[in-house]
Coordinates of C-alpha atoms in Angstrom, one line a residue:
M21 CA 43.5 -3.7 6.6
R22 CA 43.5 -5.6 3.5
S23 CA 44.8 -4.4 -0.2
H24 CA 42.9 -7.2 -2.0
F25 CA 40.3 -10.2 -1.5
C26 CA 42.0 -13.6 -1.4
G27 CA 39.7 -15.0 -4.1
L28 CA 40.8 -12.5 -6.8
I29 CA 44.7 -13.1 -6.3
D30 CA 45.7 -13.8 -10.0
E31 CA 48.7 -13.8 -12.4
S32 CA 48.5 -9.9 -13.1
L33 CA 49.9 -9.4 -9.5
I34 CA 53.0 -11.5 -9.7
G35 CA 55.7 -9.8 -7.7
Q36 CA 53.6 -7.5 -5.8
T37 CA 53.0 -7.2 -2.1
V38 CA 49.3 -7.9 -1.0
T39 CA 47.7 -7.6 2.3
L40 CA 44.6 -10.1 2.7
C41 CA 42.1 -11.0 5.6
G42 CA 40.1 -14.2 6.0
W43 CA 40.2 -17.6 8.0
A44 CA 42.6 -20.3 7.9
D45 CA 40.6 -22.9 6.0
V46 CA 43.2 -25.5 6.2
A47 CA 47.3 -25.2 7.5
R48 CA 49.4 -28.0 6.5
N49 CA 52.9 -27.9 8.1
M50 CA 55.6 -29.8 6.3
G51 CA 58.2 -29.1 8.9
G52 CA 60.2 -26.2 7.8
L53 CA 57.1 -25.3 5.6
V54 CA 53.3 -24.4 6.2
F55 CA 50.9 -24.1 3.6
I56 CA 47.8 -22.1 4.7
D57 CA 44.7 -22.0 2.4
L58 CA 43.3 -18.5 3.4
R59 CA 39.9 -17.9 2.8
D60 CA 37.4 -14.9 2.4
H61 CA 34.0 -14.5 0.8
E62 CA 35.7 -14.4 -2.5
G63 CA 37.3 -17.4 -2.4
I64 CA 40.8 -19.3 -1.4
V65 CA 44.3 -18.5 -2.0
Q66 CA 47.4 -20.6 -0.9
I67 CA 49.7 -18.9 1.6
V68 CA 53.3 -20.1 1.9
A69 CA 55.5 -19.5 5.1
E70 CA 58.9 -20.3 4.2
P71 CA 62.2 -20.4 6.3
S72 CA 63.4 -16.9 7.1
D73 CA 66.2 -16.6 4.6
V74 CA 63.6 -17.0 1.9
A75 CA 60.8 -14.7 3.4
G76 CA 63.0 -12.5 5.1
N77 CA 61.1 -12.6 8.2
A78 CA 62.2 -15.2 11.1
E79 CA 59.0 -14.9 13.1
V80 CA 56.6 -15.9 10.0
L81 CA 57.4 -19.6 10.1
A82 CA 57.0 -19.8 14.1
V83 CA 53.6 -18.1 13.9
A84 CA 52.6 -20.1 10.9
A85 CA 53.0 -23.7 12.4
Q86 CA 50.5 -22.6 15.4
I87 CA 47.7 -21.8 13.0
G88 CA 44.4 -23.8 13.7
Y89 CA 41.4 -24.2 11.8
E90 CA 39.1 -21.1 11.4
D91 CA 41.7 -18.8 13.0
A92 CA 41.1 -15.1 11.7
L93 CA 44.3 -13.9 9.9
C94 CA 45.7 -10.7 8.5
V95 CA 48.7 -11.7 5.8
T96 CA 50.9 -9.6 3.9
G97 CA 53.2 -11.2 1.5
I98 CA 54.4 -11.5 -2.0
V99 CA 52.6 -13.1 -5.0
R100 CA 54.3 -15.7 -7.1
K101 CA 53.6 -18.4 -9.6
R102 CA 52.7 -21.4 -8.1
E103 CA 54.9 -24.7 -8.9
S104 CA 52.1 -27.0 -8.6
V105 CA 49.1 -25.6 -10.4
N106 CA 45.8 -25.8 -8.8
N107 CA 42.7 -25.9 -11.3
K108 CA 40.2 -26.4 -9.1
I109 CA 40.2 -22.9 -7.5
R110 CA 40.1 -19.6 -9.4
T111 CA 43.5 -18.6 -7.8
G112 CA 45.3 -22.0 -8.5
Q113 CA 48.2 -20.3 -10.4
V114 CA 49.5 -18.6 -8.0
E115 CA 50.4 -18.5 -4.3
V116 CA 51.4 -15.9 -1.5
V117 CA 54.7 -16.0 0.3
A118 CA 54.0 -14.3 3.9
T119 CA 56.4 -12.0 5.1
K120 CA 53.8 -11.0 7.8
I121 CA 51.2 -12.9 9.6
E122 CA 48.7 -11.7 12.2
V123 CA 46.5 -13.9 14.3
V124 CA 43.8 -11.4 14.7
N125 CA 41.5 -13.9 16.9
K126 CA 42.5 -17.3 17.7
A127 CA 39.6 -19.5 17.2
E128 CA 38.6 -22.0 19.9
P129 CA 37.9 -25.8 18.6
L130 CA 34.8 -25.7 16.4
P131 CA 31.6 -27.6 17.4
F132 CA 32.1 -28.8 13.7
H133 CA 34.2 -28.5 10.5
H134 CA 33.1 -27.1 7.3
H135 CA 34.3 -30.0 5.4
E136 CA 32.2 -32.6 7.4
N137 CA 28.6 -32.9 6.8
P138 CA 26.8 -32.0 10.3
G139 CA 23.3 -32.3 11.1
E140 CA 21.2 -29.1 10.3
D141 CA 20.3 -28.5 13.9
V142 CA 24.1 -27.9 14.4
R143 CA 24.3 -25.7 11.3
L144 CA 21.4 -23.7 12.5
K145 CA 22.8 -23.3 15.9
Y146 CA 26.4 -22.1 14.8
R147 CA 24.8 -20.3 12.0
Y148 CA 27.6 -17.7 12.0
L149 CA 30.0 -20.4 11.2
D150 CA 28.2 -22.4 8.8
L151 CA 27.4 -19.2 6.5
R152 CA 31.2 -18.9 6.2
A153 CA 31.5 -22.2 4.3
P154 CA 32.1 -21.5 0.6
E155 CA 29.2 -23.2 -0.5
M156 CA 27.0 -21.1 1.7
Q157 CA 28.8 -18.2 0.7
R158 CA 28.1 -18.8 -3.1
K159 CA 24.0 -19.7 -2.5
M160 CA 23.8 -16.3 -0.6
R161 CA 25.5 -14.5 -3.3
T162 CA 23.2 -15.9 -5.8
R163 CA 20.4 -14.5 -3.8
T164 CA 21.9 -11.0 -3.5
K165 CA 22.4 -11.0 -7.2
L166 CA 18.9 -12.2 -7.9
V167 CA 17.6 -9.2 -6.1
A168 CA 19.9 -6.8 -7.3
T169 CA 18.9 -8.0 -11.2
L170 CA 15.1 -8.0 -10.2
R171 CA 15.3 -4.3 -8.9
R172 CA 17.2 -3.1 -11.9
Y173 CA 15.0 -4.6 -14.3
L174 CA 11.7 -3.1 -12.7
D175 CA 13.4 0.2 -12.2
E176 CA 14.1 0.2 -15.6
R177 CA 10.7 -0.1 -17.0
G178 CA 9.0 2.4 -14.3
F179 CA 7.9 0.3 -11.7
Q180 CA 7.9 2.4 -8.3
D181 CA 9.4 0.5 -5.4
I182 CA 6.6 1.8 -2.6
E183 CA 6.9 0.3 1.0
T184 CA 3.6 -0.8 2.6
P185 CA 3.1 -1.4 6.3
I186 CA 4.4 -4.1 8.4
L187 CA 1.9 -3.3 11.1
T188 CA -1.6 -3.8 9.8
K189 CA -5.1 -5.3 10.3
A190 CA -5.9 -9.0 11.0
T191 CA -7.6 -10.6 8.1
P192 CA -10.1 -13.6 8.4
E193 CA -8.6 -15.3 5.5
G194 CA -5.7 -17.3 4.6
A195 CA -3.0 -18.5 6.8
R196 CA -2.9 -17.5 10.5
D197 CA -1.9 -14.2 11.5
F198 CA 0.8 -13.1 13.6
L199 CA -0.5 -10.5 16.3
V200 CA 1.2 -7.9 18.1
P201 CA -0.5 -6.1 21.0
A202 CA -0.9 -2.5 20.6
R203 CA 0.4 -1.0 23.8
M204 CA -1.6 2.5 23.3
H205 CA -4.9 0.5 22.4
P206 CA -5.4 -2.1 25.2
G207 CA -7.2 -5.2 24.1
E208 CA -6.5 -4.7 20.3
F209 CA -3.9 -6.0 17.8
Y210 CA -2.0 -5.4 14.8
A211 CA -1.4 -8.3 12.5
L212 CA 2.0 -8.7 10.6
P213 CA 0.9 -8.6 7.3
Q214 CA 0.9 -12.0 5.1
S215 CA 1.4 -10.1 1.9
P216 CA 0.8 -6.5 1.0
Q217 CA -2.3 -7.4 -1.2
L218 CA -4.7 -5.0 -0.3
F219 CA -2.2 -2.1 0.1
K220 CA -1.0 -2.6 -3.7
Q221 CA -4.3 -2.7 -4.6
I222 CA -5.2 0.7 -3.2
L223 CA -1.9 2.1 -4.4
M224 CA -3.5 0.9 -7.9
M225 CA -6.6 3.0 -7.2
A226 CA -4.4 6.0 -6.2
G227 CA -3.0 6.4 -9.6
F228 CA 0.4 4.7 -9.1
D229 CA 0.0 2.4 -12.2
R230 CA 2.9 0.0 -11.7
Y231 CA 4.3 -0.8 -8.2
Y232 CA 6.6 -3.3 -6.7
Q233 CA 8.5 -4.3 -3.5
I234 CA 10.8 -6.8 -2.0
A235 CA 8.6 -7.5 0.8
R236 CA 8.8 -9.3 4.1
C237 CA 5.6 -11.6 5.0
F238 CA 4.7 -13.5 7.7
R239 CA 2.4 -16.6 8.1
D240 CA 2.0 -18.8 11.2
E241 CA 1.7 -21.9 9.7
A242 CA 3.4 -25.2 9.5
L243 CA 7.0 -25.1 8.1
R244 CA 8.9 -27.4 5.4
A245 CA 11.7 -27.4 3.2
D246 CA 10.1 -24.5 1.0
R247 CA 8.1 -22.5 3.7
Q248 CA 9.2 -20.3 6.5
L249 CA 7.2 -18.3 9.2
E250 CA 8.7 -14.9 7.6
F251 CA 9.6 -15.0 4.0
T252 CA 10.4 -12.5 1.3
Q253 CA 8.8 -12.0 -2.0
L254 CA 8.7 -9.8 -5.1
D255 CA 5.2 -8.2 -4.7
M256 CA 3.8 -6.3 -7.9
E257 CA 0.6 -4.7 -9.1
F258 CA -0.3 -3.2 -12.5
A259 CA -3.2 -0.8 -13.1
W260 CA -5.3 -1.1 -16.5
V261 CA -4.1 -4.8 -17.5
D262 CA -5.5 -7.9 -18.5
E263 CA -3.9 -11.6 -17.4
K264 CA -2.0 -11.3 -20.8
I265 CA -0.2 -8.1 -20.4
V266 CA 0.7 -9.2 -16.7
Q267 CA 2.0 -12.6 -17.6
D268 CA 3.9 -11.3 -20.7
T269 CA 5.6 -8.6 -18.4
V270 CA 6.9 -11.0 -15.6
E271 CA 7.5 -13.7 -18.0
E272 CA 10.0 -11.6 -19.7
M273 CA 11.3 -10.7 -16.4
I274 CA 11.9 -14.1 -15.2
R275 CA 13.5 -15.0 -18.4
E276 CA 16.3 -12.2 -18.4
V277 CA 17.0 -12.8 -14.7
F278 CA 17.6 -16.5 -15.1
K279 CA 19.9 -15.6 -18.0
E280 CA 21.9 -12.9 -16.1
V281 CA 22.2 -14.5 -13.0
I282 CA 22.8 -18.3 -13.9
D283 CA 23.4 -18.1 -17.8
V284 CA 20.1 -20.3 -18.3
E285 CA 17.8 -19.4 -21.3
L286 CA 14.3 -20.5 -20.3
V287 CA 11.9 -21.5 -23.1
N288 CA 10.0 -19.0 -24.8
P289 CA 7.0 -18.3 -24.5
F290 CA 6.3 -20.5 -21.4
P291 CA 3.6 -23.2 -22.2
R292 CA 0.2 -22.5 -20.5
M293 CA -2.2 -24.9 -19.0
T294 CA -5.4 -24.9 -17.4
Y295 CA -5.4 -26.1 -13.5
A296 CA -8.1 -28.7 -14.9
E297 CA -5.8 -30.0 -17.4
A298 CA -2.8 -30.0 -14.7
M299 CA -5.1 -31.9 -12.1
R300 CA -5.8 -34.3 -14.7
R301 CA -2.8 -35.3 -16.5
Y302 CA -0.1 -34.8 -13.3
G303 CA -2.4 -34.9 -9.9
S304 CA -0.5 -31.4 -9.4
D305 CA -1.5 -27.8 -9.8
K306 CA 2.4 -27.4 -10.1
P307 CA 3.4 -30.0 -12.1
D308 CA 7.1 -31.0 -12.6
L309 CA 7.2 -31.4 -16.6
R310 CA 10.7 -32.9 -16.5
I311 CA 8.6 -36.1 -15.3
A312 CA 6.9 -37.6 -18.6
L313 CA 4.7 -39.9 -16.4
E314 CA 1.1 -39.0 -16.6
L315 CA -2.2 -40.2 -14.8
V316 CA -4.8 -42.1 -17.0
D317 CA -8.3 -41.7 -16.0
V318 CA -10.0 -45.4 -15.9
A319 CA -13.1 -45.0 -14.5
E320 CA -15.5 -46.3 -17.3
L321 CA -13.1 -49.3 -17.3
V322 CA -13.6 -50.3 -13.9
K323 CA -17.1 -49.9 -13.3
G324 CA -18.2 -53.3 -14.4
S325 CA -15.5 -55.0 -12.1
E326 CA -16.7 -56.5 -8.7
F327 CA -13.9 -54.3 -6.9
K328 CA -15.9 -52.1 -4.6
V329 CA -13.4 -49.4 -4.2
F330 CA -13.0 -48.7 -7.8
T331 CA -17.1 -49.2 -8.7
D332 CA -18.2 -46.6 -6.0
A333 CA -15.4 -43.9 -7.2
A334 CA -16.2 -44.7 -10.7
N335 CA -20.0 -44.0 -10.0
D336 CA -19.9 -41.1 -8.2
A337 CA -20.0 -37.8 -9.9
D338 CA -17.1 -36.1 -7.5
G339 CA -15.0 -39.4 -7.8
R340 CA -12.1 -40.3 -9.6
V341 CA -10.2 -43.7 -10.5
V342 CA -6.8 -43.3 -12.1
A343 CA -3.6 -45.4 -13.1
L344 CA 0.0 -44.4 -13.1
R345 CA 2.2 -46.5 -15.1
I346 CA 6.0 -46.6 -13.9
P347 CA 7.9 -48.0 -16.7
G348 CA 10.8 -50.3 -15.5
G349 CA 8.6 -50.5 -12.0
A350 CA 8.2 -54.4 -11.9
S351 CA 11.3 -54.4 -10.2
L352 CA 10.1 -53.2 -7.1
S353 CA 9.6 -55.7 -4.4
R354 CA 6.5 -56.2 -2.2
K355 CA 8.6 -54.0 0.6
Q356 CA 9.1 -51.2 -1.8
I357 CA 5.6 -51.3 -3.1
D358 CA 4.2 -51.0 0.9
E359 CA 6.4 -48.1 1.2
Y360 CA 4.8 -46.4 -1.9
A361 CA 1.6 -47.1 -0.1
A362 CA 2.7 -45.6 2.8
H363 CA 3.8 -42.5 1.0
A364 CA 0.5 -42.1 -0.8
A365 CA -1.1 -42.6 2.7
K366 CA 0.6 -39.3 4.1
Y367 CA -1.6 -37.5 1.3
G368 CA -4.9 -39.2 2.0
A369 CA -4.6 -42.6 0.4
K370 CA -6.5 -45.3 2.3
G371 CA -4.9 -47.9 0.1
L372 CA -2.8 -48.4 -3.3
A373 CA -3.9 -51.2 -5.5
Y374 CA -1.5 -52.4 -8.3
V375 CA -0.4 -54.2 -11.3
K376 CA 3.1 -56.0 -12.1
L377 CA 3.8 -57.5 -15.3
D378 CA 7.2 -59.1 -15.4
E379 CA 9.6 -59.3 -18.0
A380 CA 8.0 -62.3 -19.3
G381 CA 4.6 -60.9 -19.1
A382 CA 3.1 -62.7 -16.1
I383 CA 0.6 -60.3 -14.1
N384 CA 1.1 -60.1 -10.3
S385 CA -2.0 -58.0 -8.8
P386 CA -4.3 -58.4 -6.0
I387 CA -7.1 -56.7 -8.0
A388 CA -7.0 -59.0 -11.0
K389 CA -9.6 -61.6 -9.5
F390 CA -12.2 -58.8 -9.5
F391 CA -12.3 -58.3 -13.2
A392 CA -13.2 -60.5 -16.5
E393 CA -10.3 -61.5 -18.2
D394 CA -11.1 -59.5 -21.5
A395 CA -12.1 -56.6 -19.2
F396 CA -8.8 -56.7 -17.3
Q397 CA -6.6 -56.8 -20.5
A398 CA -8.5 -53.7 -21.6
L399 CA -7.6 -51.7 -18.5
L400 CA -4.1 -53.0 -18.9
A401 CA -3.9 -51.7 -22.5
A402 CA -5.5 -48.5 -22.0
I403 CA -2.8 -48.0 -19.0
G404 CA -0.1 -48.8 -21.7
L405 CA 1.2 -51.4 -19.4
K406 CA 4.3 -53.1 -21.0
N407 CA 6.7 -56.1 -19.6
G408 CA 8.7 -55.1 -16.7
D409 CA 6.2 -52.4 -15.8
I410 CA 4.1 -51.5 -12.7
A411 CA 0.8 -49.9 -12.1
F412 CA -0.7 -48.2 -9.3
F413 CA -4.2 -47.1 -8.9
G414 CA -5.9 -44.6 -6.7
A415 CA -9.7 -44.3 -6.3
G416 CA -11.9 -41.9 -4.4
A417 CA -13.0 -38.2 -4.0
Y418 CA -11.4 -36.6 -7.5
N419 CA -9.1 -34.1 -5.2
K420 CA -7.8 -36.6 -3.0
V421 CA -7.1 -38.9 -5.5
S422 CA -5.5 -36.3 -7.4
D423 CA -3.2 -35.3 -4.6
F424 CA -1.7 -38.7 -3.5
M425 CA -1.5 -40.1 -7.2
G426 CA 0.6 -36.5 -8.2
A427 CA 2.9 -37.2 -5.0
L428 CA 3.1 -41.0 -6.0
R429 CA 4.2 -39.6 -9.6
L430 CA 7.1 -37.2 -8.0
K431 CA 8.3 -40.1 -5.7
A432 CA 8.4 -42.7 -8.8
G433 CA 10.0 -40.1 -10.9
K434 CA 12.9 -39.5 -8.5
D435 CA 13.4 -43.0 -7.6
F436 CA 13.4 -44.2 -11.1
G437 CA 15.9 -41.5 -12.4
L438 CA 12.8 -40.1 -14.8
I439 CA 13.5 -36.4 -13.8
A440 CA 15.1 -35.0 -17.2
A441 CA 17.7 -32.2 -17.0
G442 CA 17.3 -28.8 -17.6
W443 CA 14.3 -26.3 -16.6
A444 CA 10.8 -26.4 -17.2
P445 CA 8.6 -23.5 -16.8
L446 CA 4.8 -23.4 -17.0
W447 CA 1.9 -21.1 -16.7
V448 CA -1.0 -22.7 -14.8
T449 CA -4.6 -20.8 -15.4
D450 CA -8.3 -21.1 -15.0
F451 CA -8.0 -21.8 -11.5
P452 CA -11.4 -22.8 -9.5
M453 CA -12.7 -19.4 -7.7
F454 CA -13.7 -21.5 -4.6
E455 CA -13.6 -25.0 -2.9
W456 CA -15.7 -26.3 -0.4
D457 CA -14.6 -26.7 3.1
E458 CA -16.2 -29.8 4.5
E459 CA -15.3 -28.9 8.2
E460 CA -16.5 -25.3 8.1
Q461 CA -19.3 -26.3 5.7
R462 CA -18.7 -22.9 3.5
Y463 CA -16.5 -22.0 0.4
V464 CA -13.0 -20.7 0.7
A465 CA -11.3 -18.9 -1.7
L466 CA -8.7 -21.1 -3.5
H467 CA -6.1 -18.2 -4.0
H468 CA -7.6 -15.1 -1.9
P469 CA -10.7 -13.6 -2.0
F470 CA -9.7 -10.5 -3.9
T471 CA -9.1 -12.5 -7.1
A472 CA -11.8 -11.7 -10.1
P473 CA -14.0 -14.2 -11.3
A474 CA -14.0 -15.2 -15.0
V475 CA -17.7 -13.7 -15.2
D476 CA -19.1 -10.3 -15.5
S477 CA -22.6 -10.9 -13.9
I478 CA -23.0 -11.4 -10.1
D479 CA -25.9 -13.8 -10.5
D480 CA -23.9 -16.0 -13.0
L481 CA -21.1 -16.3 -10.3
R482 CA -23.8 -17.0 -7.6
A483 CA -25.7 -19.6 -9.4
N484 CA -22.4 -21.4 -10.7
A485 CA -20.1 -20.8 -7.6
K486 CA -19.1 -24.4 -7.4
A487 CA -17.9 -24.5 -11.0
A488 CA -16.7 -20.9 -11.2
V489 CA -13.3 -20.2 -12.6
S490 CA -11.1 -17.3 -11.7
R491 CA -8.7 -15.1 -13.2
G492 CA -5.9 -16.5 -11.5
Y493 CA -2.4 -17.8 -12.7
D494 CA 0.6 -19.2 -11.1
M495 CA 4.1 -19.5 -12.8
V496 CA 5.5 -23.0 -12.0
L497 CA 9.1 -24.3 -12.5
N498 CA 10.5 -27.6 -12.1
G499 CA 7.5 -28.7 -9.9
N500 CA 7.7 -25.4 -7.7
E501 CA 5.3 -22.4 -7.8
I502 CA 7.3 -19.5 -8.0
G503 CA 4.9 -16.9 -8.8
G504 CA 1.0 -16.5 -8.1
G505 CA -1.5 -13.5 -9.2
S506 CA -4.6 -12.6 -10.5
I507 CA -6.7 -10.1 -12.1
R508 CA -8.4 -8.3 -8.8
I509 CA -12.1 -7.5 -8.5
H510 CA -12.5 -3.5 -9.2
S511 CA -16.0 -3.5 -8.4
S512 CA -17.5 -3.0 -4.9
K513 CA -20.6 -4.9 -5.4
M514 CA -18.7 -7.8 -7.0
Q515 CA -16.5 -7.5 -4.0
S516 CA -19.4 -7.8 -1.6
A517 CA -20.9 -10.7 -3.3
V518 CA -17.5 -12.8 -3.2
F519 CA -17.6 -12.0 0.6
E520 CA -21.0 -13.2 0.8
L521 CA -20.3 -16.4 -1.0
L522 CA -17.3 -17.1 1.3
G523 CA -19.6 -16.7 4.4
I524 CA -18.5 -13.1 5.5
D525 CA -21.6 -11.0 6.0
A526 CA -22.1 -7.4 5.3
E527 CA -21.2 -6.2 8.6
E528 CA -18.1 -8.6 9.0
A529 CA -17.1 -7.4 5.8
Q530 CA -17.4 -3.6 6.8
A531 CA -15.5 -4.2 9.9
K532 CA -12.5 -6.1 8.1
F533 CA -12.6 -4.5 4.7
G534 CA -14.4 -1.4 4.8
F535 CA -11.6 0.5 3.5
L536 CA -11.4 -1.5 0.4
L537 CA -15.0 -1.7 -0.2
D538 CA -15.0 2.2 0.0
A539 CA -12.0 2.8 -2.3
L540 CA -13.4 0.3 -5.0
K541 CA -16.5 2.8 -5.2
Y542 CA -14.4 5.6 -6.3
G543 CA -13.4 4.9 -9.8
A544 CA -11.1 1.8 -9.3
P545 CA -9.4 0.7 -12.5
P546 CA -8.8 -2.8 -13.7
H547 CA -5.9 -4.2 -12.2
G548 CA -4.1 -7.2 -11.4
G549 CA -0.7 -8.6 -10.0
I550 CA 1.3 -11.3 -9.1
A551 CA 4.0 -12.0 -6.1
F552 CA 7.4 -14.4 -6.6
G553 CA 8.7 -16.1 -4.0
I554 CA 12.5 -14.7 -3.8
D555 CA 13.3 -17.5 -1.3
R556 CA 12.3 -20.4 -3.4
I557 CA 13.8 -18.9 -6.7
A558 CA 17.0 -18.2 -5.2
A559 CA 17.2 -22.2 -4.1
L560 CA 16.0 -23.4 -7.6
M561 CA 19.0 -20.9 -8.7
A562 CA 21.3 -22.2 -6.2
G563 CA 20.7 -25.8 -6.9
S564 CA 19.4 -26.6 -3.1
E565 CA 16.1 -28.5 -2.0
S566 CA 15.3 -26.1 1.0
I567 CA 14.9 -22.4 1.1
R568 CA 16.8 -22.7 4.4
D569 CA 20.0 -22.7 2.4
V570 CA 19.2 -19.3 1.0
I571 CA 17.7 -17.6 4.2
A572 CA 20.6 -16.3 6.0
F573 CA 18.8 -17.0 9.4
P574 CA 16.0 -19.3 8.8
K575 CA 14.0 -21.2 11.2
T576 CA 13.9 -25.1 12.0
T577 CA 10.6 -27.0 11.2
G578 CA 9.8 -26.4 14.6
A579 CA 9.4 -22.9 14.2
Q580 CA 12.8 -21.9 16.4
C581 CA 15.7 -19.8 16.1
L582 CA 18.3 -22.2 17.3
M583 CA 20.7 -19.3 17.3
T584 CA 19.1 -17.1 19.4
G585 CA 16.6 -19.2 21.2
A586 CA 13.6 -17.5 19.7
P587 CA 10.6 -18.0 20.6
S588 CA 11.4 -17.4 24.4
E589 CA 9.3 -16.1 27.4
V590 CA 8.6 -12.7 28.3
P591 CA 8.5 -11.1 31.9
D592 CA 5.3 -10.4 33.3
K593 CA 6.1 -6.8 33.8
Q594 CA 6.9 -6.5 29.8
L595 CA 3.7 -8.3 29.2
A596 CA 1.9 -6.0 31.5
E597 CA 2.9 -2.9 29.5
V598 CA 1.0 -4.3 26.2
H599 CA -2.0 -5.5 28.3
V600 CA -1.2 -9.2 27.5
R601 CA -1.5 -12.1 30.1
V602 CA -0.2 -15.9 29.4
R603 CA -2.6 -18.3 30.5
K604 CA -0.6 -21.3 30.8
E605 CA -2.4 -25.1 30.6

C-alpha cells in the first residue's frame, strides 16, 4: 500500500510521488487549506491539501476537511520543500502535497488524546492506542534494539541459544510458582519457571559450555514499578569458569550494548564493592552511586547516652545505630520531617530521630537532652554536620536499620537534587550465603540454593553458616539491580549439605531435586552464570521509571490486564477437564 514511511521522507525525495500510510496525529483546517500531521512508527510528516487547481484533484480538499484525530489514512502526493521549516521533527524540511487521500478507517471519538496525560489505568485499558504514541514507539524500539544487540554479541562469541521448558516442576524456594494443572495426570501440576536455573546448569553438565536464552519467566508475587508477574531475562551460563571470567565477559557485553543502543560509554572497569561494604555505607545491596550521601555508624558514640533506643541497639551485637547527614536539610519543616519518618516507617522504622543545625549554628533536636554536651558535640563532629544541615538517625536490628536508612538516603537524594547526571555501574560481590527467617525459624538462601559457598569444606560451612559468604555477584546500575548471578555448586555432597542447612531433608531433596543431585555425580564441571533483566535495562535506556513502559502488554500493580480482563473465571466444565474445583469463600 505504501512506498515510503512517513518519518523517512527527506529532501532527496523532492519532486517525487510517494504513497504513505498512517494515522492523523493533528489535522488543521485553515479554510481552503488543510494541514495533516501523518504519523507512523518512523515518525511524522506534514501533508498539505490545497485547492484543486494546485493539487490537481477536486476531491482531496473535501476529504481532508473531514479528517479527525487517529483516522487511518493512505495518502499519495508529491514531496516538496517546506516554506516554514520545522526543526523539531526529522522530516521538518519537507512536506507532501496530497493528490489522493483515502480514509482507510474512520476513528470514533477516542477515550484519550496522546497529547494529554491520561491515568495509567486508562492507558493500559486502551493499550493499543497508548502504544501508538511516538514516545511509546520510541521506548519499544529501544527494547527491540537492545535484544537484537545482545543476541548479536553472544552469537558472535560462540554462545548457543537453547530453549528450556516452560512447563516444569514446582520448587520449594524463592517466590511463589504459577501452577498449571496436568490434565493427563489428575491431581498433579506443572509450574511455570521462575527462571531456567536448573536446566541451564544441566546444560553445562551436558557439555554445551556456553548457553544463553532470552527467557520468559514467571513469579506469583506482588507487583511494583520494576516487577511484573511475567518478565523477560537474558539468561546465561558458562562451564569451566570462575567469578572473574563471568564478570569480565558480561561487563564487556553491557558496555558494548550501551554504546551501540544509546551511545553511552560506561566506565571501564566497573567498580567492585562487597555486600557488607554496600550495606554499611549505603544501606542497600544495590546502591545508587550517583548520590554522594553515605551512612555513618555512631554506635560507639551513643553508648553512654540516656536515649534507650540508641543504647539498646548500640549494645546489641546484631544492632546498629547510624546517621545520615543531608546538606541543606535544615530547611525541612516539621511536617516534612514527619513525612520522612512516615517514609522510613514503610521500610520498618519505628521512629526517626533527627538533629537540625540552622544557618546560625543553633541546634534543634528532640534527642539532644539525652546527651552530655561534649558527647553530643562529638557526635555532630563525627557526622560532619554543618550549619544548614540535618541528620537523621536510625537504630535497631542491623538489616532493618540499613533498609530504612537506605530508603531515606534515596528519598533525600531525589528531594534535594543530589543525584548526579550520568551512569554509575557497580559490581556487588560476596553476598551472605544465608539469611535467617524468624517466621520459619530456618535459614533461607539469599540468592538461591544452588549458589556455591566461598568455602571448600562442608564442615566449615556447617560450622559457620550464619557468617558464610557465597560466590554470588550482582550488577547494579544507577541503583537498579540489572543482573544477578553466581558460581554454582558442582558437588553433589555440597549441594545436599546446603539443602540440609535450608531445612530441606534428604527425602524432600530427592523428590524435588533428585535429577540435579544425580547429574552432579557424573563429572559435573565447575560452572556459573548470570541473568539480566531485559525489562529493567530497557527502561533505563529509554529513560523510564517503570518497566511497564517497555513491556507491550503489562499487568497493573493489582496483577490484572485491563485490556483483556485477565484473570477471569473459567467455566466449571473446563475446570473439570483438568480435575480442578474452585472453593469459594
